[in-house]
Amino acid sequence: MDIHDIHNISTNCTRTEFVGTAVLDTIGLVISGVDDSLFKKMNVGTQYHCLGLFSSRTGAAGQITAIDDAVKATNTEVLSIELPRDTKGWGGHGNYIVLGGNDVSDVRHAISLALELTNKYAGEVYISESGHLEFAFSASAGPAIHKAFGTPLGEAFGFMAGSPAAIGLVMADNAVKSAAVSITQYMTPNIGTSHSNEVIIAISGDASAVKAAVLEGRQTGLELLIGMGTYPEIPGTPYL
Amino acid sequence: MDIHDIHNISTNCTRTEFVGTAVLDTIGLVISGVDDSLFKKMNVGTQYHCLGLFSSRTGAAGQITAIDDAVKATNTEVLSIELPRDTKGWGGHGNYIVLGGNDVSDVRHAISLALELTNKYAGEVYISESGHLEFAFSASAGPAIHKAFGTPLGEAFGFMAGSPAAIGLVMADNAVKSAAVSITQYMTPNIGTSHSNEVIIAISGDASAVKAAVLEGRQTGLELLIGMGTYPEIPGTPYL
Amino acid sequence: MDIHDIHNISTNCTRTEFVGTAVLDTIGLVISGVDDSLFKKMNVGTQYHCLGLFSSRTGAAGQITAIDDAVKATNTEVLSIELPRDTKGWGGHGNYIVLGGNDVSDVRHAISLALELTNKYAGEVYISESGHLEFAFSASAGPAIHKAFGTPLGEAFGFMAGSPAAIGLVMADNAVKSAAVSITQYMTPNIGTSHSNEVIIAISGDASAVKAAVLEGRQTGLELLIGMGTYPEIPGTPYL
């Protein structure tokens, strides 16, 4: 290809690796048989040469929740979850997730399902001039949520992140005071994040308690973020 | 709350945790008695359950100088200082600071004072299309500056950061050549920063020497940054 | 200087340290004799007090390729290469490189040459709303490429980075399948990067094989990135 003919490339991608896209600059891809020399560098075990790839510029918890449901519904496994420092100039994370499976159609189906669910589960992202908030909830944690946030399998999972970081801590405090939940993960700019400007907690417990806690955190976070002077944009569709 | 009623939330925040805001997307908050399970995760000692929270999207040294004066003037203590990789898409840091105190009115007063002083001390931020510069000065370092930059208590403190990083090194070189000062901290993308695109130094010594060195660094930095082709915006009010 | 007179500073920088600028917010500077106290902090060996400084907000491989040629053509040495998390709000890296030499005119010439070559070698950067791609190629790796990417001296060097990270892995897979090349470096958000949202590989081997692999990676990457819905901007001039 002459690089000057770049506009000859269609936005309707027909490559075999391409599965699709979703909100928040999310792309889903498959590799039916990964190159051996590359595979050795990847450090994702040796079982699966058929890989599903999923990544976004913005957000992590919603997409991991989507991957979690997708893996539960298909014959696939989560091989790695990484959280780059991204969000297109904002203070948070994106995500990069690798799945494995024995069958390319299983893996493709898992990625396709995760993209579809991302349009739902990544709905709880709020971005203003001053900062951002992210929330997620699942009634029953599967292997992706367990791997990323330490939530016991089968327990309800709640997630909240607030930026600037101080907002995240007050959200967390009000959330855990409001219902009988346990903190399974606690992250700050120096602890567990990729130096994002967030305080993040993941919580577990009874589904109704976890959901109530997330809603309490959301209310707190929205009031504080809006108190910084501007209303947030909501790039997805809130579902909680 | 129905999430569609988000515009019912006022920008005049009335939550008890809310203290106020300042320039550079800075927010100040208090928690009068932090939740025990959250407190255990925070790793900020066990003495104070009443916490003051302070964080910004952009800048660190000016805000830490403001916190320093605020802590000196109140019965509070600095529990942690973290520097997220932020600046709203630019190459630097934001900040996230936790204070503790026995009395909520002391802590609230400290945070309130720090917000007010941030509007002054965070004035030395210069942001152009190509990079940014940040400066700070205090005639007498208190506990916040000591904790963040290793400046001996009571000595004068100077700070300069330049981005792209090469500018920061030339600023540092000219500054330390111009006056009898000591380097108490040296940071680069791989050393001590959260992978920011800066070279940063903190200096100490006699107040007039430190101030002269910071002004020499500022002059150097401005000439180089402007030499990249555009004039910087100054989101605060320079005070040096 | 009264800081209000900032517009009295010319955009035509006349400081002795200033060498020039290049695309992607790149600046080149020299220090003819670095301050001793600063030098000790820098951890760049003790041989050279005359330093060349080079850094950019956006991109790394193209600039390192330019530095590589510049060092080969002059009596200078690469002392350090760091990759900040930058790209002006995008998901990648900038760069910060320190050269040393015995003679200031040698060092100035090396930096000047690197700036000129950056306008060529940093041409393979593609930035869309959704992500970015970066490529580089050299027929013969010198000391800068060797230091940064582990390419054996004298072997051909190829580089490709894709963001969101999933795109980078598919590019890498197709590239290494397309030609007889070796992977000398593999980087992901958690492995080797400054938490950027990229998968990156550096490859080595025979020049024609390496070039073919890079072009295959570029084709793959462009198709996938454009498949996310928008065409990239090309801030430089593609040269491959």
XYZ file of C-alpha atoms in Angstrom:
720
model
C 0.000 0.000 0.000
C 1.154 3.505 -0.758
C 0.722 5.277 2.562
C -0.833 8.222 0.752
C -3.753 5.965 -0.117
C -4.731 5.621 3.529
C -8.278 6.713 2.740
C -8.635 3.643 0.551
C -8.775 1.639 3.769
C -12.390 1.205 4.769
C -13.774 2.026 8.201
C -15.723 -1.239 7.809
C -12.850 -3.495 8.748
C -12.933 -6.894 7.037
C -9.799 -8.417 8.570
C -10.342 -11.875 10.044
C -8.950 -10.694 13.388
C -11.519 -7.909 13.715
C -14.561 -8.671 15.874
C -15.936 -5.202 16.527
C -15.883 -2.053 18.599
C -17.827 -0.603 21.519
C -18.134 2.659 23.451
C -15.131 4.334 25.086
C -12.744 3.449 22.245
C -13.056 -0.269 22.837
C -11.917 -2.795 20.253
C -12.281 -6.590 20.214
C -9.980 -8.850 18.175
C -9.065 -12.529 17.797
C -5.899 -14.363 16.776
C -6.704 -17.926 15.756
C -3.152 -19.231 16.210
C -0.645 -16.850 17.714
C 2.958 -16.875 16.472
C 5.181 -19.053 18.687
C 7.956 -16.524 19.253
C 5.426 -13.857 20.236
C 3.517 -16.322 22.407
C 6.622 -17.112 24.460
C 7.076 -13.413 25.248
C 3.468 -12.968 26.334
C 3.627 -14.914 29.591
C -0.011 -16.010 29.421
C 0.520 -19.718 30.021
C 0.929 -22.307 27.292
C -2.537 -23.812 27.019
C -4.254 -21.611 24.460
C -2.873 -20.503 21.103
C -6.227 -19.053 20.137
C -6.479 -15.639 21.777
C -9.200 -13.074 22.237
C -8.028 -9.478 22.702
C -10.032 -6.657 24.182
C -8.965 -3.126 25.016
C -10.253 0.388 25.580
C -8.819 3.865 25.940
C -11.245 4.711 28.768
C -12.570 2.669 31.685
C -11.848 -0.698 33.168
C -14.414 -1.976 35.652
C -17.370 -1.916 33.274
C -15.409 -3.696 30.579
C -14.101 -6.283 33.039
C -17.697 -6.881 34.150
C -18.618 -7.411 30.500
C -15.695 -9.791 29.981
C -16.718 -11.603 33.156
C -20.188 -12.373 31.831
C -18.766 -13.267 28.421
C -16.315 -15.778 29.895
C -19.017 -17.334 32.068
C -21.185 -17.815 28.957
C -18.493 -19.365 26.740
C -15.772 -21.975 26.834
C -12.964 -19.442 27.336
C -10.579 -18.346 30.033
C -9.152 -14.980 31.164
C -5.369 -15.044 30.650
C -4.387 -11.506 31.603
C -5.873 -8.159 32.603
C -3.768 -5.000 32.476
C -4.748 -1.430 33.254
C -2.802 1.165 31.242
C -2.740 4.773 32.419
C -5.068 6.264 29.829
C -8.626 7.757 29.605
C -7.716 10.054 26.687
C -6.148 12.754 28.814
C -8.248 12.222 31.934
C -6.971 10.914 35.249
C -7.754 7.209 34.966
C -7.207 3.872 33.272
C -8.000 2.043 30.102
C -7.844 -1.735 29.869
C -6.133 -4.530 27.943
C -7.476 -8.038 28.402
C -6.388 -11.346 26.840
C -8.688 -14.391 26.724
C -7.815 -17.910 25.587
C -9.821 -20.788 24.178
C -9.416 -23.983 22.218
C -11.807 -22.980 19.519
C -11.699 -19.760 17.527
C -15.476 -19.577 17.325
C -15.739 -19.752 21.128
C -13.190 -16.981 21.527
C -14.797 -14.837 18.852
C -18.162 -15.317 20.499
C -16.751 -14.327 23.903
C -15.214 -11.137 22.530
C -18.361 -10.312 20.598
C -20.476 -10.780 23.710
C -18.073 -8.668 25.776
C -18.319 -5.816 23.259
C -22.106 -5.943 23.379
C -22.130 -6.014 27.199
C -19.577 -3.196 27.365
C -22.132 -0.894 25.807
C -24.214 -1.689 28.897
C -21.767 -2.215 31.749
C -19.445 0.648 30.821
C -22.427 2.982 31.075
C -21.526 4.216 34.525
C -18.755 6.603 33.512
C -19.078 10.316 34.292
C -16.499 12.766 32.923
C -16.459 16.487 33.691
C -13.926 19.246 33.090
C -12.550 18.609 36.588
C -12.499 14.845 36.974
C -14.306 11.581 36.458
C -16.255 8.825 38.214
C -16.651 5.161 37.296
C -18.955 2.522 38.804
C -19.718 -1.139 38.199
C -21.866 -3.848 39.721
C -22.344 -7.562 39.202
C -24.643 -9.789 41.216
C -22.194 -12.690 40.926
C -18.463 -12.374 40.311
C -16.935 -14.723 37.776
C -13.294 -15.371 36.908
C -12.510 -11.981 35.319
C -13.788 -9.959 38.254
C -12.093 -12.368 40.659
C -8.787 -12.028 38.824
C -8.926 -8.239 38.574
C -10.376 -7.287 41.943
C -10.103 -10.300 44.261
C -13.870 -10.646 44.634
C -14.752 -14.200 45.834
C -16.359 -16.201 43.005
C -20.139 -16.064 43.155
C -20.307 -13.084 45.521
C -21.699 -9.738 44.426
C -19.145 -7.228 43.129
C -19.222 -3.465 43.375
C -16.694 -0.960 42.090
C -16.200 2.775 42.394
C -13.445 5.101 41.250
C -13.303 8.862 41.751
C -10.928 11.499 40.369
C -9.409 13.790 41.602
C -8.446 11.119 44.096
C -9.873 12.841 47.171
C -13.382 12.405 45.784
C -12.765 8.674 45.478
C -11.952 8.344 49.164
C -15.092 10.146 50.337
C -17.195 8.027 47.961
C -15.561 4.906 49.382
C -16.107 6.008 52.965
C -19.787 6.741 52.483
C -20.328 3.580 50.478
C -18.868 1.184 53.024
C -20.635 2.980 55.888
C -23.990 2.655 54.105
C -24.210 -1.144 53.858
C -22.651 -4.381 55.143
C -19.945 -4.895 52.519
C -16.271 -5.888 52.510
C -13.481 -4.040 50.719
C -11.668 -6.535 48.484
C -9.424 -3.986 46.802
C -8.172 -0.493 47.623
C -6.147 1.543 45.142
C -4.610 5.021 45.106
C -2.150 6.844 42.811
C 0.740 4.998 44.490
C -1.033 1.766 45.466
C -2.146 -0.647 42.764
C -3.030 1.856 40.035
C -0.868 2.841 37.071
C -0.367 6.199 38.878
C -3.892 7.297 38.008
C -5.457 10.240 39.857
C -8.068 8.085 41.560
C -9.031 6.375 44.777
C -10.720 3.095 43.846
C -12.418 0.418 45.904
C -13.910 -2.911 44.969
C -16.445 -4.311 47.415
C -18.158 -7.655 47.875
C -21.009 -9.090 49.909
C -24.714 -9.642 49.551
C -26.030 -8.359 46.199
C -28.517 -5.854 47.596
C -25.982 -4.459 50.067
C -23.319 -4.107 47.391
C -25.703 -2.393 45.010
C -26.885 -0.007 47.740
C -23.273 0.831 48.582
C -22.404 1.537 44.944
C -25.453 3.788 44.592
C -24.470 5.645 47.773
C -20.944 6.085 46.388
C -22.345 7.315 43.094
C -24.569 9.888 44.786
C -21.645 11.136 46.878
C -19.298 11.247 43.925
C -21.716 13.083 41.670
C -22.419 15.711 44.324
C -18.722 16.332 44.895
C -17.723 16.295 41.229
C -20.540 18.652 40.309
C -19.491 20.764 43.307
C -16.257 21.404 41.387
C -18.301 23.546 39.045
C -19.426 21.664 35.940
C -21.760 18.814 35.061
C -20.212 15.599 33.758
C -20.728 14.117 30.352
C -22.032 10.555 30.357
C -20.498 8.778 27.338
C -22.441 5.538 27.957
C -25.902 4.762 29.287
C -26.124 4.438 33.094
C -27.629 1.085 34.139
C -27.687 1.219 37.926
C -31.836 9.584 42.705
C -32.814 8.884 39.129
C -29.563 9.306 37.255
C -31.392 11.278 34.592
C -31.991 13.980 37.192
C -28.295 14.714 37.454
C -28.918 18.401 36.781
C -30.945 18.541 39.990
C -27.637 18.289 41.826
C -26.402 21.786 42.585
C -22.928 23.057 41.746
C -23.063 24.659 45.214
C -22.207 21.509 47.115
C -23.747 21.296 50.582
C -22.338 17.941 51.682
C -20.692 18.042 55.111
C -17.490 16.611 53.602
C -17.134 19.440 51.092
C -14.765 22.265 52.068
C -14.202 23.960 48.731
C -12.270 24.142 45.488
C -9.312 26.082 44.107
C -7.509 26.636 40.815
C -6.130 23.749 38.748
C -9.070 21.444 39.521
C -8.293 21.305 43.220
C -10.831 20.028 45.738
C -10.662 19.974 49.532
C -12.740 17.553 51.634
C -12.997 16.276 55.203
C -14.127 12.990 56.743
C -14.949 13.460 60.421
C -14.633 9.780 61.303
C -13.395 7.453 58.615
C -14.833 3.942 58.319
C -12.667 1.394 60.153
C -12.367 -1.119 57.308
C -11.370 1.624 54.879
C -8.971 3.149 57.426
C -7.084 -0.147 57.766
C -6.482 -0.232 54.007
C -5.213 3.334 53.888
C -1.887 2.779 55.633
C -1.785 6.288 57.122
C -1.066 5.322 60.729
C -3.712 4.773 63.382
C -3.727 8.072 65.263
C -6.257 10.159 63.388
C -9.728 9.087 62.303
C -10.555 12.612 61.268
C -9.055 13.151 57.823
C -8.546 16.117 55.539
C -8.314 15.323 51.813
C -6.852 17.544 49.176
C -6.243 16.813 45.510
C -5.760 18.437 42.126
C -5.643 17.390 38.506
C -2.708 19.723 37.782
C 0.356 20.667 39.806
C 1.946 19.492 42.992
C 4.638 21.762 44.416
C 2.447 24.824 44.784
C -0.276 22.847 46.477
C 2.201 21.124 48.781
C 3.561 24.568 49.716
C -0.001 25.631 50.510
C -0.587 22.487 52.593
C 2.713 23.124 54.345
C 1.638 26.555 55.542
C -1.811 25.235 56.439
C -0.387 22.457 58.591
C 2.018 24.833 60.310
C -0.925 27.105 61.193
C -3.229 24.395 62.552
C -3.199 21.409 64.852
C -2.981 18.860 62.027
C -0.468 16.465 60.534
C 0.420 15.362 56.987
C -0.314 11.642 56.668
C 0.430 10.994 52.999
C 1.365 12.781 49.792
C 0.972 11.045 46.434
C 1.657 12.375 42.961
C -0.574 10.825 40.292
C 0.406 11.076 36.623
C -2.088 13.700 35.518
C -2.163 17.411 34.434
C -5.240 16.906 32.203
C -3.334 15.525 29.239
C -0.063 17.368 29.821
C 3.228 15.795 30.845
C 3.150 16.201 34.612
C 1.568 15.360 37.954
C -1.461 16.131 40.002
C -1.525 15.594 43.756
C -3.427 13.688 46.447
C -2.724 14.621 50.060
C -4.210 13.256 53.293
C -4.060 15.210 56.574
C -5.079 14.009 60.023
C -6.240 15.773 63.170
C -8.093 15.118 66.388
C -10.692 17.754 65.800
C -12.815 18.108 62.685
C -12.804 21.900 62.933
C -8.981 21.933 62.931
C -8.847 19.686 59.885
C -11.521 21.648 58.061
C -9.662 24.845 58.813
C -6.387 23.378 57.516
C -7.985 22.271 54.251
C -9.776 25.584 53.859
C -6.515 27.470 54.388
C -4.693 25.212 51.946
C -7.311 25.894 49.267
C -6.964 29.631 49.781
C -3.155 29.441 49.668
C -3.272 27.216 46.591
C -4.788 30.084 44.662
C -1.536 31.897 45.515
C 1.182 29.232 45.642
C -0.005 27.307 42.596
C 0.325 30.489 40.573
C 3.678 29.553 39.099
C 2.374 27.122 36.480
C 3.002 27.799 32.785
C 1.369 25.580 30.150
C 1.978 25.918 26.410
C 1.095 23.735 23.443
C 4.539 22.124 23.741
C 5.089 21.634 27.451
C 4.820 23.096 30.902
C 6.817 24.633 33.764
C 6.105 24.678 37.493
C 7.850 26.582 40.285
C 7.452 26.957 44.029
C 9.233 28.712 46.874
C 8.899 28.792 50.648
C 11.157 30.724 52.999
C 10.827 28.002 55.635
C 9.992 24.364 54.933
C 7.464 22.727 57.235
C 6.417 19.091 57.531
C 4.628 18.783 54.154
C 7.552 20.098 52.133
C 9.940 18.015 54.215
C 7.908 14.875 53.624
C 7.486 15.451 49.893
C 10.904 16.813 48.934
C 13.324 16.076 51.772
C 13.936 19.756 52.523
C 15.327 20.156 56.068
C 12.709 21.686 58.377
C 13.102 25.450 58.639
C 15.312 25.812 55.569
C 14.164 27.618 52.469
C 12.609 25.443 49.754
C 12.691 25.935 46.014
C 11.143 23.762 43.322
C 11.263 23.691 39.542
C 9.836 21.265 37.002
C 10.155 21.504 33.214
C 8.536 19.521 30.413
C 9.569 18.218 27.916
C 12.113 16.824 30.350
C 15.192 18.269 28.620
C 14.018 21.775 29.514
C 13.853 20.771 33.167
C 17.498 19.713 33.211
C 18.778 22.969 31.709
C 16.632 24.948 34.165
C 18.093 22.895 37.020
C 21.644 23.367 35.788
C 21.354 27.132 35.489
C 19.529 27.428 38.791
C 22.098 25.560 40.888
C 24.969 27.378 39.131
C 23.414 30.759 39.923
C 23.347 30.544 43.726
C 24.662 28.570 46.696
C 21.913 25.978 47.052
C 21.720 22.221 47.640
C 19.691 19.768 45.598
C 17.460 17.803 47.986
C 15.545 15.954 45.293
C 16.138 15.078 41.653
C 13.451 13.421 39.536
C 13.172 12.276 35.912
C 10.662 10.168 33.958
C 12.259 7.008 35.389
C 13.477 8.351 38.741
C 10.949 9.340 41.391
C 8.168 10.643 39.151
C 5.044 8.763 38.100
C 6.652 8.525 34.624
C 5.953 12.188 33.948
C 7.757 13.984 31.108
C 9.712 16.240 33.439
C 13.036 16.848 35.087
C 12.358 18.187 38.561
C 14.635 19.465 41.304
C 13.947 20.637 44.826
C 16.603 22.853 46.362
C 17.308 24.154 49.851
C 19.571 26.708 51.492
C 19.456 30.345 52.447
C 16.143 31.984 51.485
C 17.559 34.648 49.190
C 19.812 32.160 47.401
C 16.976 29.699 46.905
C 14.665 32.389 45.592
C 17.336 33.685 43.204
C 17.930 30.146 41.931
C 14.222 29.570 41.326
C 13.947 32.858 39.434
C 16.978 31.909 37.325
C 15.377 28.548 36.576
C 12.115 30.246 35.672
C 13.813 32.650 33.280
C 15.667 29.762 31.606
C 12.578 27.613 31.399
C 10.390 30.340 29.945
C 12.957 31.198 27.276
C 13.275 27.535 26.245
C 9.568 26.751 26.363
C 8.704 29.860 24.369
C 11.536 28.887 22.003
C 9.415 25.861 21.120
C 7.097 28.255 19.329
C 4.160 29.321 21.475
C 3.541 31.373 24.609
C 2.307 29.543 27.697
C -0.998 30.081 29.413
C -0.737 30.976 33.095
C -3.768 29.415 34.839
C -2.890 30.968 38.225
C -1.311 34.244 39.290
C 2.504 34.233 39.450
C 3.793 35.275 42.890
C 7.576 35.124 42.558
C 12.192 39.937 34.468
C 8.725 41.021 35.483
C 6.643 37.935 34.771
C 3.989 40.122 33.190
C 6.482 40.878 30.428
C 6.494 37.272 29.282
C 5.690 38.339 25.732
C 8.995 40.203 25.643
C 10.642 36.780 25.442
C 11.179 35.910 21.806
C 10.085 32.662 20.199
C 13.476 32.784 18.447
C 15.463 31.470 21.388
C 19.024 32.795 21.552
C 20.198 30.965 24.684
C 23.495 29.152 24.227
C 21.880 25.895 25.384
C 19.227 25.999 22.673
C 19.929 23.920 19.562
C 16.491 23.723 17.964
C 13.142 21.989 17.757
C 11.493 19.336 15.577
C 8.085 17.787 15.010
C 6.078 16.195 17.833
C 7.115 18.808 20.400
C 10.755 17.839 20.260
C 13.479 20.079 21.672
C 17.273 19.715 21.507
C 19.600 21.400 24.023
C 23.239 21.327 25.151
C 24.986 21.993 28.446
C 28.681 22.658 27.878
C 29.713 21.882 31.455
C 27.055 20.529 33.767
C 27.019 21.592 37.413
C 28.811 19.053 39.617
C 26.081 18.636 42.236
C 23.492 18.079 39.520
C 25.805 15.739 37.629
C 26.179 13.461 40.658
C 22.400 13.078 40.882
C 22.049 12.217 37.199
C 23.601 8.762 37.312
C 24.931 8.981 33.735
C 28.521 7.959 34.446
C 31.359 10.378 35.135
C 33.078 10.649 31.753
C 31.267 13.511 30.052
C 30.446 16.898 31.555
C 29.301 18.163 28.186
C 25.747 16.920 27.677
C 23.308 16.862 24.801
C 19.615 16.746 25.751
C 16.789 15.684 23.526
C 13.133 15.183 24.369
C 9.656 15.069 22.870
C 6.088 15.004 24.110
C 5.087 12.401 21.502
C 6.880 9.352 20.138
C 10.030 7.485 20.956
C 11.191 4.985 18.346
C 11.545 7.487 15.503
C 13.487 9.893 17.680
C 15.718 7.107 19.011
C 16.411 6.097 15.400
C 17.381 9.711 14.680
C 19.631 9.847 17.754
C 21.142 6.538 16.666
C 22.244 7.931 13.309
C 23.422 11.155 14.950
C 25.605 9.313 17.454
C 27.060 7.118 14.725
C 28.001 10.246 12.757
C 29.622 12.162 15.634
C 32.042 11.661 18.476
C 29.315 11.306 21.116
C 27.792 8.623 23.305
C 24.255 7.807 24.486
C 24.153 8.122 28.283
C 20.485 7.520 29.027
C 17.152 6.965 27.322
C 13.909 7.328 29.264
C 10.335 6.989 28.062
C 7.874 9.165 29.972
C 4.167 8.410 29.803
C 3.077 11.237 27.538
C 1.833 11.779 23.904
C -0.202 14.889 24.859
C -3.198 13.007 26.159
C -2.877 9.934 23.952
C -1.990 6.444 25.125
C 1.766 6.362 24.522
C 5.216 7.658 25.346
C 7.415 10.653 24.804
C 11.176 10.455 25.160
C 14.050 11.986 27.110
C 17.569 11.208 25.939
C 20.945 12.349 27.276
C 24.114 12.257 25.153
C 27.680 12.964 26.265
C 30.808 14.131 24.489
C 34.156 15.722 25.181
C 33.589 18.626 22.868
C 30.587 20.928 22.910
C 30.652 21.354 19.135
C 30.432 17.572 18.687
C 27.504 17.349 21.056
C 25.744 20.325 19.500
C 26.238 18.776 16.078
C 24.822 15.440 17.253
C 21.710 17.084 18.689
C 21.273 19.236 15.604
C 21.529 16.194 13.358
C 19.077 14.260 15.541
C 16.533 17.072 15.276
C 16.852 17.110 11.501
C 16.535 13.325 11.287
C 13.581 13.352 13.676
C 11.603 15.260 11.096
C 12.186 12.192 8.894
C 12.268 9.192 11.223
C 9.391 10.315 13.420
C 7.213 10.449 10.327
C 5.582 7.103 10.983
C 3.164 8.247 13.681
C -0.593 7.882 13.116
C -3.020 9.392 15.635
C -6.796 9.015 15.433
C -9.615 9.794 17.839
C -9.430 6.196 19.066
C -5.742 5.411 19.311
C -2.346 5.653 17.686
C 0.318 3.690 15.807
C 4.083 4.227 15.644
C 6.680 2.554 13.409
C 10.418 2.809 12.891
C 13.069 1.083 10.800
C 16.854 1.243 10.552
C 18.992 -0.912 8.278
C 21.751 -1.032 10.890
C 21.272 -0.580 14.621
C 23.770 1.636 16.391
C 24.295 2.269 20.115
C 21.051 4.181 20.783
C 18.798 1.519 19.267
C 20.844 -1.191 20.967
C 20.509 0.504 24.348
C 16.794 1.178 24.005
C 15.581 -2.008 22.334
C 18.316 -4.645 22.658
C 18.844 -4.881 18.889
C 22.286 -6.408 18.162
C 24.667 -3.736 16.803
C 24.724 -3.708 13.003
C 21.528 -5.743 12.571
C 18.417 -4.227 11.063
C 15.913 -2.785 13.531
C 12.150 -2.618 13.247
C 9.662 -1.182 15.700
C 5.891 -1.120 15.969
C 3.532 0.162 18.666
C -0.261 0.066 18.585
C -2.860 1.598 20.864
C -5.369 0.563 22.190
C -3.014 -2.237 23.176
C -4.975 -5.047 21.513
C -4.194 -3.557 18.102
C -0.491 -3.678 18.912
C -0.601 -7.412 19.574
C -2.328 -8.247 16.291
C 0.144 -6.036 14.418
C 3.009 -7.843 16.152
C 1.566 -11.254 15.371
C 1.104 -10.540 11.679
C 4.490 -8.867 11.408
C 6.504 -11.728 12.864
C 4.529 -14.288 10.862
C 5.248 -12.412 7.631
C 9.048 -12.562 7.630
C 12.047 -14.242 9.289
C 12.662 -11.821 12.142
C 13.428 -12.073 15.876
C 11.612 -10.220 18.630
C 14.214 -8.348 20.692
C 11.736 -6.515 22.878
C 8.109 -7.016 23.877
C 6.231 -4.422 25.926
C 2.686 -4.090 27.272
C 0.975 -1.723 29.747
C 2.449 -3.734 32.645
C 5.658 -4.967 30.993
C 8.402 -2.480 30.160
C 6.265 0.538 29.278
C 5.477 3.489 31.537
C 1.928 2.041 31.759
C 1.133 3.179 28.241
C -1.887 1.732 26.422
C 0.222 -0.089 23.841
C 1.647 -3.412 22.806
C 5.087 -2.765 21.365
C 7.636 -5.020 19.706
C 11.128 -4.384 18.433
C 12.415 -6.851 15.856
C 15.786 -7.584 14.313
C 17.185 -9.627 11.442
C 17.982 -9.158 7.789
C 17.116 -5.647 6.572
C 14.636 -6.657 3.882
C 12.840 -9.075 6.219
C 12.625 -6.506 8.995
C 11.298 -3.850 6.636
C 8.720 -6.245 5.204
C 7.585 -7.147 8.713
C 7.220 -3.496 9.709
C 5.185 -2.770 6.584
C 2.954 -5.768 7.321
C 2.474 -4.502 10.874
C 1.677 -1.026 9.567
C -0.931 -2.340 7.140
C -2.564 -4.408 9.883
C -2.493 -1.565 12.362
C -3.955 0.977 9.964
C -6.795 -1.340 8.987
C -7.678 -2.008 12.622
C -7.328 1.573 13.814
C -9.402 2.874 10.910
C -11.880 0.079 11.694
C -12.497 1.911 14.988
C -14.266 4.550 12.943
C -12.002 7.481 12.074
C -8.929 8.155 9.943
C -5.697 9.021 11.724
C -3.832 12.281 11.455
C -0.220 11.937 10.349
C 1.776 14.668 12.141
C 5.030 13.816 10.317
C 5.852 12.540 6.851
C 5.787 8.737 6.428
C 9.090 7.410 5.076
C 8.567 3.657 4.827
